């Protein structure tokens, strides 16, 4: 995919980019508002899927509007507000973990995004002995990861073509963001505990294939849908791009990079974020990012604002800058300003909507509100110190 000129290597005499200049007090206040709204619209620890007036918003990105995703994001958000070092031992956490375990076992499809949320939750916990099998009774997130990723690999990786493909299909129609989510989930799972080279290789195969196939050549933006045949061939089926997909892809690649320290994954994340830095398509507005547009035409003149996309762009840009010298500082600043503006328009005291439309905000979304808390917790955290790099996985 064309990464544009934004990531051209600077001259050796150029100073390094300055860190993002963010309105931290305003972002801190927004985080507190969203946390309060999430708590007010939770029952038994479960964030409500939606509330308030307005139309329902169709969410894009790697996280589906399902109970499993909302509960995982809600639990992670709540943990970020508490002390993540404490054990998941209180009644609220235990009840929600039990629900998450049941919901995860019931998932079918390319739910790599759910696996990556689960992996992030599991990373906060110590090692534990796990019974075998996907249907084991434990609710410990570490014990759900391996059987979950086993099912992803068995159902969505074709070893013959070394590519993402629904095993048993004659043709697979899929969202690129979900294919890349599966690839990243397999890499992360393959590095959990005893290294599983088959999972890591399968994940890297999927990521490499999709990064080569799923982005248009003009803007470097991801297609909405692709169709694949058993031999590995791919064609775009829906040329509507979504900003939430683009940012979500970068964030998932960075999670896989964190686990593996494989520089190719970081480079892929650079490619995914480059169109947001160049922004030749005009994706950013004063109130946040547009939801997307048909890559065969031009961006709309009066677009809806995708609040979820703004959250995901801010999270991914900050995540990238933690490891690679503030190259996306301008994207962080743009995303933060847009999110604060959207929150003001929507009235964030009652949570975040999925989008701002000409008719007004859509319904408040439990998933987007929880993701907002989670992203702002990441952004407002003291930068984590450098750690010794893990042995990199083999490049594809």
C-alpha positions as CSV (number, residue, x, y, z in Angstrom):
1,X,0.0,0.0,0.0
2,X,1.2,3.5,-0.7
3,X,2.4,4.9,2.6
4,X,2.8,8.4,1.2
5,X,5.7,10.7,1.9
6,X,4.9,11.4,5.6
7,X,7.3,8.7,6.8
8,X,10.2,9.6,4.5
9,X,13.5,9.5,6.5
10,X,14.4,13.0,7.7
11,X,17.7,14.5,7.1
12,X,20.3,13.6,9.7
13,X,20.5,17.2,10.9
14,X,16.7,17.5,11.5
15,X,15.7,17.6,15.2
16,X,13.6,14.7,16.5
17,X,9.8,15.4,16.5
18,X,8.5,17.0,19.7
19,X,6.1,15.1,21.9
20,X,2.4,15.7,21.3
21,X,1.1,18.8,23.0
22,X,-2.1,17.6,24.6
23,X,-4.7,19.3,26.8
24,X,-4.1,16.9,29.6
25,X,-6.5,18.5,32.1
26,X,-9.3,18.4,29.6
27,X,-8.6,14.8,28.6
28,X,-8.4,13.9,32.3
29,X,-11.8,15.5,32.9
30,X,-13.2,13.7,29.9
31,X,-11.9,10.4,31.1
32,X,-13.6,11.0,34.5
33,X,-16.9,11.9,32.7
34,X,-16.8,8.7,30.6
35,X,-16.0,6.5,33.6
36,X,-18.9,8.0,35.5
37,X,-21.3,7.5,32.6
38,X,-20.1,3.9,32.1
39,X,-20.7,3.2,35.8
40,X,-24.2,4.8,35.7
41,X,-25.1,2.6,32.7
42,X,-23.8,-0.8,33.9
43,X,-25.9,-3.5,35.5
44,X,-24.1,-6.2,37.5
45,X,-20.8,-5.0,36.1
46,X,-22.0,-5.2,32.5
47,X,-21.8,-2.0,30.5
48,X,-25.1,-1.4,28.7
49,X,-24.7,-1.8,24.9
50,X,-26.5,1.5,24.2
51,X,-28.6,4.1,25.9
52,X,-30.1,7.5,25.3
53,X,-31.9,9.0,22.3
54,X,-30.9,9.2,18.7
55,X,-30.5,6.5,16.0
56,X,-28.4,3.4,16.5
57,X,-24.8,3.7,15.2
58,X,-23.2,1.0,13.1
59,X,-19.7,0.6,14.5
60,X,-16.7,-0.2,12.4
61,X,-13.1,-1.1,13.6
62,X,-11.9,-4.4,15.0
63,X,-14.4,-4.5,17.9
64,X,-17.9,-5.7,17.2
65,X,-20.9,-4.4,19.0
66,X,-21.5,-7.6,21.0
67,X,-21.7,-8.3,24.7
68,X,-18.3,-10.0,24.8
69,X,-16.5,-7.0,23.4
70,X,-18.4,-4.5,25.5
71,X,-17.7,-6.6,28.7
72,X,-14.0,-7.0,27.8
73,X,-13.6,-3.3,27.1
74,X,-15.6,-2.4,30.2
75,X,-13.5,-4.6,32.4
76,X,-10.3,-3.3,31.0
77,X,-11.5,0.3,31.4
78,X,-12.5,-0.3,35.0
79,X,-9.2,-2.0,35.7
80,X,-7.4,1.1,34.3
81,X,-9.3,3.3,36.7
82,X,-8.4,1.0,39.6
83,X,-4.9,-0.4,40.2
84,X,-4.2,-3.0,37.5
85,X,-1.6,-4.6,39.7
86,X,-4.3,-5.7,42.1
87,X,-5.8,-9.2,41.6
88,X,-9.1,-9.6,39.8
89,X,-10.6,-10.7,43.1
90,X,-13.6,-8.5,44.0
91,X,-17.2,-9.5,43.4
92,X,-17.6,-7.1,40.5
93,X,-14.6,-8.5,38.7
94,X,-15.4,-12.1,39.4
95,X,-19.0,-11.8,38.1
96,X,-17.9,-10.0,34.9
97,X,-15.0,-12.4,34.3
98,X,-17.5,-15.3,34.5
99,X,-19.7,-13.6,32.0
100,X,-16.8,-12.8,29.7
101,X,-15.7,-16.5,29.8
102,X,-19.1,-17.7,28.8
103,X,-19.4,-15.1,26.0
104,X,-16.0,-15.8,24.6
105,X,-16.7,-19.5,24.4
106,X,-19.9,-18.7,22.5
107,X,-18.1,-16.6,19.9
108,X,-17.8,-18.0,16.4
109,X,-16.2,-16.2,13.5
110,X,-12.9,-14.2,13.0
111,X,-13.0,-12.6,16.5
112,X,-9.3,-11.7,16.7
113,X,-10.2,-8.3,18.2
114,X,-11.9,-10.0,21.2
115,X,-8.8,-12.2,21.6
116,X,-6.5,-9.2,21.7
117,X,-8.7,-7.5,24.4
118,X,-8.6,-10.8,26.3
119,X,-4.8,-10.9,25.9
120,X,-4.4,-7.4,27.3
121,X,-6.5,-8.4,30.3
122,X,-4.6,-11.6,30.8
123,X,-1.2,-9.8,30.7
124,X,-2.2,-8.1,34.0
125,X,-2.2,-11.5,35.8
126,X,0.3,-14.0,36.9
127,X,0.8,-17.4,35.4
128,X,-1.7,-20.1,36.4
129,X,-2.3,-23.8,35.7
130,X,-5.1,-24.2,33.2
131,X,-7.3,-27.2,32.4
132,X,-7.2,-28.2,28.7
133,X,-10.0,-27.5,26.2
134,X,-12.0,-24.5,25.1
135,X,-14.8,-25.4,27.4
136,X,-12.8,-25.5,30.6
137,X,-14.7,-24.1,33.5
138,X,-12.2,-21.5,34.7
139,X,-12.9,-17.8,34.0
140,X,-9.2,-16.9,34.3
141,X,-8.4,-14.9,31.1
142,X,-5.1,-16.6,30.6
143,X,-6.9,-20.0,30.4
144,X,-9.2,-18.7,27.7
145,X,-6.5,-17.5,25.3
146,X,-4.9,-20.7,24.0
147,X,-8.2,-22.5,23.1
148,X,-9.6,-19.3,21.7
149,X,-6.6,-18.9,19.4
150,X,-6.6,-22.6,18.5
151,X,-10.1,-22.1,17.1
152,X,-9.1,-19.0,15.2
153,X,-6.3,-20.8,13.5
154,X,-8.3,-24.0,12.8
155,X,-11.2,-22.0,11.3
156,X,-9.6,-19.1,9.6
157,X,-6.1,-20.0,8.4
158,X,-5.5,-22.0,5.2
159,X,-2.1,-23.7,5.4
160,X,-2.1,-24.5,1.7
161,X,-2.3,-20.8,0.6
162,X,-0.6,-19.4,3.8
163,X,-3.5,-17.0,4.1
164,X,-6.6,-16.0,5.9
165,X,-9.5,-18.1,4.5
166,X,-12.6,-19.7,6.1
167,X,-11.7,-23.3,6.0
168,X,-14.4,-25.2,4.0
169,X,-15.5,-22.2,2.0
170,X,-15.3,-21.9,-1.8
171,X,-15.1,-18.1,-1.4
172,X,-14.5,-16.1,1.7
173,X,-15.9,-12.5,2.0
174,X,-14.3,-10.7,4.9
175,X,-13.4,-7.4,6.4
176,X,-9.7,-6.8,6.2
177,X,-9.6,-5.4,9.8
178,X,-10.9,-8.7,11.1
179,X,-8.5,-10.8,9.0
180,X,-5.5,-8.7,10.4
181,X,-7.0,-9.0,13.9
182,X,-6.9,-12.8,13.5
183,X,-3.2,-12.6,12.3
184,X,-2.2,-10.4,15.2
185,X,-4.1,-12.6,17.7
186,X,-2.2,-15.7,16.5
187,X,1.2,-13.9,16.9
188,X,0.3,-12.7,20.4
189,X,-1.0,-16.1,21.4
190,X,1.9,-17.9,19.9
191,X,4.3,-16.0,22.2
192,X,2.3,-16.6,25.3
193,X,4.3,-19.0,27.5
194,X,5.9,-21.8,25.5
195,X,6.5,-20.3,22.0
196,X,4.2,-21.8,19.3
197,X,6.0,-21.4,16.0
198,X,3.1,-22.7,14.0
199,X,0.7,-20.0,15.4
200,X,3.3,-17.3,15.0
201,X,4.0,-18.2,11.4
202,X,0.3,-18.5,10.6
203,X,-0.3,-15.0,12.1
204,X,2.6,-13.5,10.2
205,X,1.4,-15.1,6.9
206,X,-2.0,-13.6,7.4
207,X,-0.7,-10.1,8.2
208,X,1.7,-10.0,5.3
209,X,-0.9,-11.1,2.8
210,X,-3.5,-8.7,3.9
211,X,-1.1,-5.7,4.2
212,X,-0.1,-6.4,0.6
213,X,-3.7,-6.8,-0.7
214,X,-6.2,-4.8,1.2
215,X,-5.2,-1.1,0.7
216,X,-5.9,1.1,-2.2
217,X,-2.8,2.5,-4.0
218,X,-3.8,6.2,-4.1
219,X,-4.6,7.0,-0.5
220,X,-3.2,3.9,1.2
221,X,-6.6,3.4,2.9
222,X,-8.1,0.0,3.6
223,X,-11.0,-1.4,1.7
224,X,-14.3,-2.2,3.4
225,X,-14.6,-5.8,2.2
226,X,-12.4,-8.3,0.3
227,X,-13.2,-11.6,-1.4
228,X,-10.7,-14.4,-1.3
229,X,-10.4,-17.7,-3.2
230,X,-8.8,-20.9,-1.9
231,X,-5.7,-20.3,-3.9
232,X,-5.0,-17.1,-2.0
233,X,-6.2,-14.6,-4.7
234,X,-7.9,-11.4,-3.4
235,X,-10.1,-8.7,-4.9
236,X,-11.8,-5.7,-3.2
237,X,-15.6,-6.2,-2.9
238,X,-16.5,-3.0,-1.1
239,X,-14.4,0.1,-1.8
240,X,-15.8,2.0,1.1
241,X,-13.0,2.7,3.6
242,X,-13.6,3.3,7.3
243,X,-11.2,5.3,9.5
244,X,-12.0,3.1,12.5
245,X,-10.8,0.1,10.5
246,X,-7.5,1.9,9.5
247,X,-6.7,2.9,13.1
248,X,-7.8,-0.4,14.5
249,X,-5.5,-2.2,12.2
250,X,-2.5,-0.1,13.4
251,X,-3.4,-0.6,17.0
252,X,-3.6,-4.4,16.6
253,X,-0.3,-4.5,14.8
254,X,1.3,-2.6,17.6
255,X,-0.1,-5.1,20.1
256,X,1.5,-7.8,18.1
257,X,4.8,-5.8,17.9
258,X,4.7,-5.3,21.7
259,X,4.6,-9.1,22.2
260,X,7.1,-10.0,19.5
261,X,9.4,-7.0,18.9
262,X,9.3,-7.9,15.3
263,X,10.1,-4.7,13.5
264,X,8.1,-5.6,10.4
265,X,4.9,-5.4,12.5
266,X,5.9,-1.9,13.6
267,X,6.6,-1.0,9.9
268,X,3.2,-2.3,8.9
269,X,1.7,0.0,11.6
270,X,3.5,2.9,10.1
271,X,2.0,2.1,6.7
272,X,-1.5,2.0,8.3
273,X,-1.1,5.3,10.1
274,X,0.6,7.2,7.2
275,X,-2.7,8.3,5.5
276,X,-3.8,9.8,8.9
277,X,-0.6,11.8,9.1
278,X,-0.5,13.0,5.4
279,X,-4.3,13.2,5.4
280,X,-4.5,14.0,1.8
281,X,-8.1,12.6,1.9
282,X,-9.3,15.2,4.4
283,X,-10.2,12.6,7.1
284,X,-9.9,15.0,10.0
285,X,-12.4,17.7,10.8
286,X,-12.7,20.2,13.7
287,X,-15.1,17.8,15.5
288,X,-13.1,14.5,14.8
289,X,-12.7,12.0,12.0
290,X,-15.2,11.3,9.3
291,X,-16.5,7.7,9.2
292,X,-15.1,7.1,5.7
293,X,-15.9,7.3,2.0
294,X,-16.0,5.3,-1.2
295,X,-12.4,5.2,-2.5
296,X,-13.7,5.4,-6.1
297,X,-15.0,8.9,-5.4
298,X,-14.1,11.9,-3.2
299,X,-14.7,12.4,0.5
300,X,-18.2,13.9,1.3
301,X,-18.5,17.6,1.7
302,X,-20.6,17.4,5.0
303,X,-19.6,14.1,6.5
304,X,-20.8,12.5,9.7
305,X,-18.2,12.4,12.5
306,X,-17.2,8.9,13.7
307,X,-16.5,9.2,17.4
308,X,-15.3,5.6,17.7
309,X,-12.7,6.4,14.9
310,X,-11.4,9.4,16.9
311,X,-10.9,7.2,19.9
312,X,-9.1,4.5,18.0
313,X,-6.9,7.0,16.1
314,X,-5.8,8.7,19.3
315,X,-5.0,5.3,20.9
316,X,-3.0,4.0,18.0
317,X,-1.1,7.2,17.4
318,X,-0.1,7.4,21.1
319,X,0.8,3.7,21.1
320,X,3.1,4.2,18.1
321,X,4.8,7.2,19.6
322,X,5.6,5.4,22.8
323,X,8.1,3.3,20.9
324,X,9.2,5.3,17.9
325,X,10.1,8.9,18.7
326,X,6.9,10.9,18.4
327,X,6.5,10.5,14.6
328,X,2.7,10.7,15.0
329,X,2.6,13.5,17.5
330,X,0.6,15.7,15.1
331,X,-1.9,12.8,14.7
332,X,-2.2,12.5,18.5
333,X,-2.9,16.3,18.7
334,X,-5.5,16.2,15.9
335,X,-7.3,13.2,17.4
336,X,-7.3,14.6,20.9
337,X,-8.7,18.0,19.8
338,X,-11.4,16.3,17.7
339,X,-12.4,13.9,20.5
340,X,-12.7,16.8,23.0
341,X,-14.8,18.8,20.4
342,X,-17.0,15.8,19.7
343,X,-17.5,15.2,23.5
344,X,-18.5,18.8,23.9
345,X,-21.1,18.6,21.1
346,X,-22.5,15.3,22.3
347,X,-22.4,16.0,26.0
348,X,-20.0,13.4,27.3
349,X,-21.4,13.4,30.8
350,X,-23.8,10.7,29.5
351,X,-21.1,8.8,27.6
352,X,-19.9,8.8,24.0
353,X,-22.1,8.2,21.0
354,X,-20.9,6.2,18.1
355,X,-21.2,9.1,15.7
356,X,-22.3,12.8,15.3
357,X,-24.7,13.1,12.4
358,X,-26.6,16.0,10.8
359,X,-29.6,14.9,12.9
360,X,-27.5,15.0,16.1
361,X,-25.6,12.4,18.2
362,X,-26.4,8.7,17.7
363,X,-27.3,6.6,20.7
364,X,-24.6,6.4,23.4
365,X,-22.5,3.3,23.0
366,X,-21.2,1.3,25.9
367,X,-18.4,-0.1,23.8
368,X,-17.3,3.3,22.5
369,X,-17.5,4.8,26.0
370,X,-15.4,2.0,27.5
371,X,-12.9,2.3,24.6
372,X,-12.7,6.0,25.3
373,X,-11.8,5.4,29.0
374,X,-9.3,2.7,28.0
375,X,-7.6,5.0,25.3
376,X,-7.5,8.0,27.6
377,X,-6.0,5.8,30.3
378,X,-3.2,4.9,27.9
379,X,-2.7,8.4,26.7
380,X,-2.6,10.0,30.1
381,X,-0.3,7.3,31.6
382,X,3.3,8.2,32.5
383,X,5.3,6.8,29.6
384,X,6.4,3.3,30.3
385,X,10.2,2.7,30.6
386,X,12.0,0.8,27.9
387,X,12.2,-2.9,28.6
388,X,14.6,-5.5,27.4
389,X,13.4,-6.6,23.9
390,X,12.1,-10.1,23.5
391,X,13.7,-12.2,20.8
392,X,12.1,-11.1,17.6
393,X,10.0,-13.6,15.6
394,X,11.1,-14.6,12.2
395,X,10.2,-12.2,9.4
396,X,7.8,-13.4,6.8
